[in-house]
Amino acid sequence: MVQICQHPLIETKLSLMRDKQTPTAIFRDCLEEITYLMSFYVFEHSELIQKPKHITTPTGATLYPKRLKDKVLFVPVLRAGLGMLTPMLKLIPTAEVGYLAIARDEATLKSIKYYEKIPALDNPQVVILEPMLATGGSLIQTLDTLKEAGFTRFKVVSIIAAPEGIAKIKAKHPDINIYICSLDENLNEHGFIMPGLGDVGDRLYGFPEER
């Protein structure tokens, strides 16, 4: 399932992210703000349960508070996915976090995993944070790794995606729910999304020539 998260506020923030003149600080803020807005779609149908201990309101009434039924595991794909992690953790501070670092070889467009740290949890709802779904290589490797570790329930949160990447994910992992803000036109000859918004990692943390 692919759900496009459409909202006027998402559109305005995404327009800022697409502009190559947008400063790094504003780009970061827009990514976090869009992530907040997308979370309402991602967790819209989550089940709730009552906590066993009641609370007292300022008016003296008592009630049993609610919480999410499922344990949540956020997996940001480094490094760009880190830009989406903070807003998610603010909304669900009890969630745990796993890390996967995957780089794309720009010559071959193949994905290379160079770091992995995933906690052992019993059947959590895994939410993968990957701002751009381009060729699909990094996401396929992420899903392969997590499924090999025993995880079975996945949601993917991406800001934009290319049709080519979506098609690859559907072919290899048809059971995955994907949430995006925009399905862009295509990939160019270098494997970048068009019209896209550039390299999210570089725009968040600095371009290679600036480091």
CSV table of C-alpha atoms in Angstrom, one decimal:
chain,number,residue,atom,x,y,z
A,1,MET,CA,0.0,0.0,0.0
A,2,VAL,CA,1.3,3.5,-0.9
A,3,GLN,CA,-0.5,6.4,0.7
A,4,ILE,CA,0.2,10.0,-0.4
A,5,CYS,CA,-0.1,12.3,2.6
A,6,GLN,CA,-1.7,15.4,1.1
A,7,HIS,CA,-2.2,18.6,3.1
A,8,PRO,CA,-1.7,22.3,2.3
A,9,LEU,CA,0.9,22.7,5.1
A,10,ILE,CA,2.9,19.7,3.7
A,11,GLU,CA,2.8,21.3,0.2
A,12,THR,CA,4.1,24.6,1.4
A,13,LYS,CA,6.9,23.0,3.4
A,14,LEU,CA,7.8,20.7,0.6
A,15,SER,CA,8.0,23.6,-1.8
A,16,LEU,CA,10.6,25.2,0.5
A,17,MET,CA,12.6,22.0,0.6
A,18,ARG,CA,12.7,21.8,-3.2
A,19,ASP,CA,14.1,25.3,-3.6
A,20,LYS,CA,17.9,25.0,-3.9
A,21,GLN,CA,18.3,28.4,-2.3
A,22,THR,CA,16.6,27.4,1.0
A,23,PRO,CA,19.2,27.6,3.8
A,24,THR,CA,20.2,24.5,5.7
A,25,ALA,CA,18.5,25.6,8.9
A,26,ILE,CA,15.1,26.1,7.2
A,27,PHE,CA,15.5,22.9,5.3
A,28,ARG,CA,16.0,21.0,8.5
A,29,ASP,CA,13.0,22.7,10.1
A,30,CYS,CA,10.8,21.8,7.1
A,31,LEU,CA,11.8,18.2,7.2
A,32,GLU,CA,10.9,18.0,10.9
A,33,GLU,CA,7.6,19.8,10.4
A,34,ILE,CA,6.6,17.6,7.5
A,35,THR,CA,7.5,14.5,9.6
A,36,TYR,CA,5.1,15.8,12.3
A,37,LEU,CA,2.3,16.2,9.8
A,38,MET,CA,2.9,12.8,8.2
A,39,SER,CA,2.8,11.1,11.6
A,40,PHE,CA,-1.0,11.7,11.8
A,41,TYR,CA,-1.4,9.5,8.7
A,42,VAL,CA,1.2,6.9,9.8
A,43,PHE,CA,-0.4,6.2,13.2
A,44,GLU,CA,-4.0,7.0,12.3
A,45,HIS,CA,-5.2,3.5,12.7
A,46,SER,CA,-3.0,2.5,15.6
A,47,GLU,CA,-4.8,0.6,18.4
A,48,LEU,CA,-5.0,2.0,21.9
A,49,ILE,CA,-5.2,0.3,25.3
A,50,GLN,CA,-5.9,1.7,28.8
A,51,LYS,CA,-3.2,2.0,31.4
A,52,PRO,CA,-3.9,0.0,34.6
A,53,LYS,CA,-3.4,3.0,36.9
A,54,HIS,CA,-5.9,5.9,36.8
A,55,ILE,CA,-5.1,9.6,36.8
A,56,THR,CA,-6.9,12.5,38.4
A,57,THR,CA,-7.7,15.6,36.3
A,58,PRO,CA,-7.5,19.2,37.7
A,59,THR,CA,-11.3,19.1,38.2
A,60,GLY,CA,-11.1,16.1,40.5
A,61,ALA,CA,-12.3,13.5,38.0
A,62,THR,CA,-10.5,10.2,37.6
A,63,LEU,CA,-10.0,8.2,34.4
A,64,TYR,CA,-7.7,5.7,32.9
A,65,PRO,CA,-5.3,7.1,30.4
A,66,LYS,CA,-4.6,5.5,27.1
A,67,ARG,CA,-1.4,4.5,25.2
A,68,LEU,CA,-0.4,2.9,22.0
A,69,LYS,CA,-0.9,-0.9,22.2
A,70,ASP,CA,2.1,-1.8,20.0
A,71,LYS,CA,5.7,-1.1,20.8
A,72,VAL,CA,7.2,1.1,18.2
A,73,LEU,CA,10.7,0.8,16.8
A,74,PHE,CA,12.0,3.7,14.7
A,75,VAL,CA,14.7,2.9,12.2
A,76,PRO,CA,16.2,6.0,10.5
A,77,VAL,CA,18.4,5.1,7.5
A,78,LEU,CA,21.6,7.0,8.1
A,79,ARG,CA,22.3,9.7,7.6
A,80,ALA,CA,19.4,11.5,6.0
A,81,GLY,CA,16.8,9.6,8.1
A,82,LEU,CA,18.1,11.2,11.3
A,83,GLY,CA,16.4,14.4,10.2
A,84,MET,CA,13.0,12.7,10.7
A,85,LEU,CA,13.8,11.0,14.0
A,86,THR,CA,13.5,13.9,16.5
A,87,PRO,CA,9.9,14.8,15.7
A,88,MET,CA,8.8,11.1,15.8
A,89,LEU,CA,10.5,10.6,19.2
A,90,LYS,CA,8.8,13.8,20.6
A,91,LEU,CA,5.4,12.3,19.6
A,92,ILE,CA,6.2,8.8,20.9
A,93,PRO,CA,9.0,9.1,23.5
A,94,THR,CA,8.6,5.5,24.6
A,95,ALA,CA,9.7,4.2,21.2
A,96,GLU,CA,13.0,2.5,20.7
A,97,VAL,CA,15.5,3.3,18.0
A,98,GLY,CA,17.6,1.1,15.7
A,99,TYR,CA,20.2,2.4,13.3
A,100,LEU,CA,21.2,1.3,9.8
A,101,ALA,CA,23.8,3.1,7.8
A,102,ILE,CA,23.6,2.5,4.1
A,103,ALA,CA,25.5,4.5,1.4
A,104,ARG,CA,24.8,4.5,-2.3
A,105,ASP,CA,27.7,4.0,-4.7
A,106,GLU,CA,27.2,6.8,-7.1
A,107,ALA,CA,29.0,5.0,-9.9
A,108,THR,CA,27.0,1.7,-9.7
A,109,LEU,CA,23.9,3.0,-7.8
A,110,LYS,CA,24.2,0.0,-5.6
A,111,SER,CA,23.6,0.3,-1.8
A,112,ILE,CA,26.3,-0.6,0.7
A,113,LYS,CA,25.5,-1.3,4.4
A,114,TYR,CA,28.3,-0.2,6.7
A,115,TYR,CA,26.7,0.0,10.2
A,116,GLU,CA,23.9,-1.8,11.9
A,117,LYS,CA,22.6,-1.5,15.5
A,118,ILE,CA,19.1,-2.9,16.0
A,119,PRO,CA,17.5,-3.7,19.4
A,120,ALA,CA,16.0,-7.1,20.0
A,121,LEU,CA,12.2,-6.6,20.5
A,122,ASP,CA,9.2,-8.9,20.3
A,123,ASN,CA,7.1,-8.0,17.3
A,124,PRO,CA,7.2,-4.2,17.4
A,125,GLN,CA,5.7,-1.9,14.8
A,126,VAL,CA,8.8,-1.0,12.8
A,127,VAL,CA,8.7,2.5,11.2
A,128,ILE,CA,11.6,3.1,8.7
A,129,LEU,CA,12.5,6.7,8.2
A,130,GLU,CA,14.0,7.3,4.7
A,131,PRO,CA,13.4,10.8,3.4
A,132,MET,CA,13.8,9.9,-0.3
A,133,LEU,CA,12.8,6.6,-2.0
A,134,ALA,CA,14.8,6.8,-5.3
A,135,THR,CA,16.1,3.6,-6.8
A,136,GLY,CA,14.8,1.6,-3.8
A,137,GLY,CA,18.1,-0.1,-3.2
A,138,SER,CA,18.7,1.3,0.3
A,139,LEU,CA,15.2,0.5,1.4
A,140,ILE,CA,15.3,-3.0,0.0
A,141,GLN,CA,18.5,-3.7,1.9
A,142,THR,CA,17.0,-2.2,5.0
A,143,LEU,CA,13.9,-4.4,4.8
A,144,ASP,CA,16.0,-7.5,4.0
A,145,THR,CA,18.2,-6.8,7.1
A,146,LEU,CA,15.2,-6.3,9.4
A,147,LYS,CA,13.3,-9.3,8.1
A,148,GLU,CA,16.4,-11.4,8.6
A,149,ALA,CA,16.4,-10.2,12.2
A,150,GLY,CA,12.9,-11.5,12.7
A,151,PHE,CA,10.8,-8.3,12.3
A,152,THR,CA,7.5,-8.7,10.4
A,153,ARG,CA,5.5,-5.4,10.6
A,154,PHE,CA,6.7,-2.4,8.7
A,155,LYS,CA,5.8,1.1,7.7
A,156,VAL,CA,8.0,3.3,5.6
A,157,VAL,CA,7.9,7.1,5.9
A,158,SER,CA,9.5,9.0,2.9
A,159,ILE,CA,9.0,12.6,1.9
A,160,ILE,CA,9.2,11.9,-1.8
A,161,ALA,CA,9.5,8.9,-4.0
A,162,ALA,CA,10.2,7.9,-7.6
A,163,PRO,CA,7.9,5.5,-9.5
A,164,GLU,CA,10.9,3.3,-10.2
A,165,GLY,CA,11.7,2.9,-6.5
A,166,ILE,CA,8.1,2.2,-5.6
A,167,ALA,CA,7.9,-0.5,-8.2
A,168,LYS,CA,11.0,-2.2,-6.9
A,169,ILE,CA,9.7,-2.2,-3.3
A,170,LYS,CA,6.3,-3.6,-4.4
A,171,ALA,CA,8.0,-6.4,-6.4
A,172,LYS,CA,10.4,-7.4,-3.6
A,173,HIS,CA,8.4,-6.5,-0.5
A,174,PRO,CA,4.7,-6.3,-1.4
A,175,ASP,CA,3.6,-6.4,2.2
A,176,ILE,CA,5.0,-3.0,3.1
A,177,ASN,CA,3.0,0.1,3.8
A,178,ILE,CA,4.6,3.2,2.4
A,179,TYR,CA,3.7,6.8,3.3
A,180,ILE,CA,5.0,9.6,1.0
A,181,CYS,CA,4.1,13.3,0.4
A,182,SER,CA,4.8,13.3,-3.3
A,183,LEU,CA,5.3,10.7,-6.1
A,184,ASP,CA,7.7,12.6,-8.3
A,185,GLU,CA,8.1,12.1,-12.1
A,186,ASN,CA,11.1,9.8,-12.5
A,187,LEU,CA,14.8,9.1,-11.9
A,188,ASN,CA,17.4,10.9,-14.1
A,189,GLU,CA,20.4,9.2,-15.6
A,190,HIS,CA,22.3,9.6,-12.3
A,191,GLY,CA,19.6,7.9,-10.3
A,192,PHE,CA,18.3,11.1,-8.7
A,193,ILE,CA,14.6,11.9,-8.2
A,194,MET,CA,13.2,14.5,-10.6
A,195,PRO,CA,12.2,17.2,-9.8
A,196,GLY,CA,13.3,16.0,-6.4
A,197,LEU,CA,14.9,18.1,-3.7
A,198,GLY,CA,18.6,17.2,-3.9
A,199,ASP,CA,20.6,15.0,-1.6
A,200,VAL,CA,18.8,15.2,1.8
A,201,GLY,CA,21.9,14.2,3.8
A,202,ASP,CA,24.0,16.8,2.2
A,203,ARG,CA,21.4,19.5,2.6
A,204,LEU,CA,20.9,18.6,6.3
A,205,TYR,CA,24.6,18.2,7.3
A,206,GLY,CA,26.6,20.0,4.6
A,207,PHE,CA,27.9,19.3,1.1
A,208,PRO,CA,31.0,17.1,0.7
A,209,GLU,CA,33.0,20.0,-0.7
A,210,GLU,CA,32.1,22.1,2.4
A,211,ARG,CA,33.3,19.5,4.9
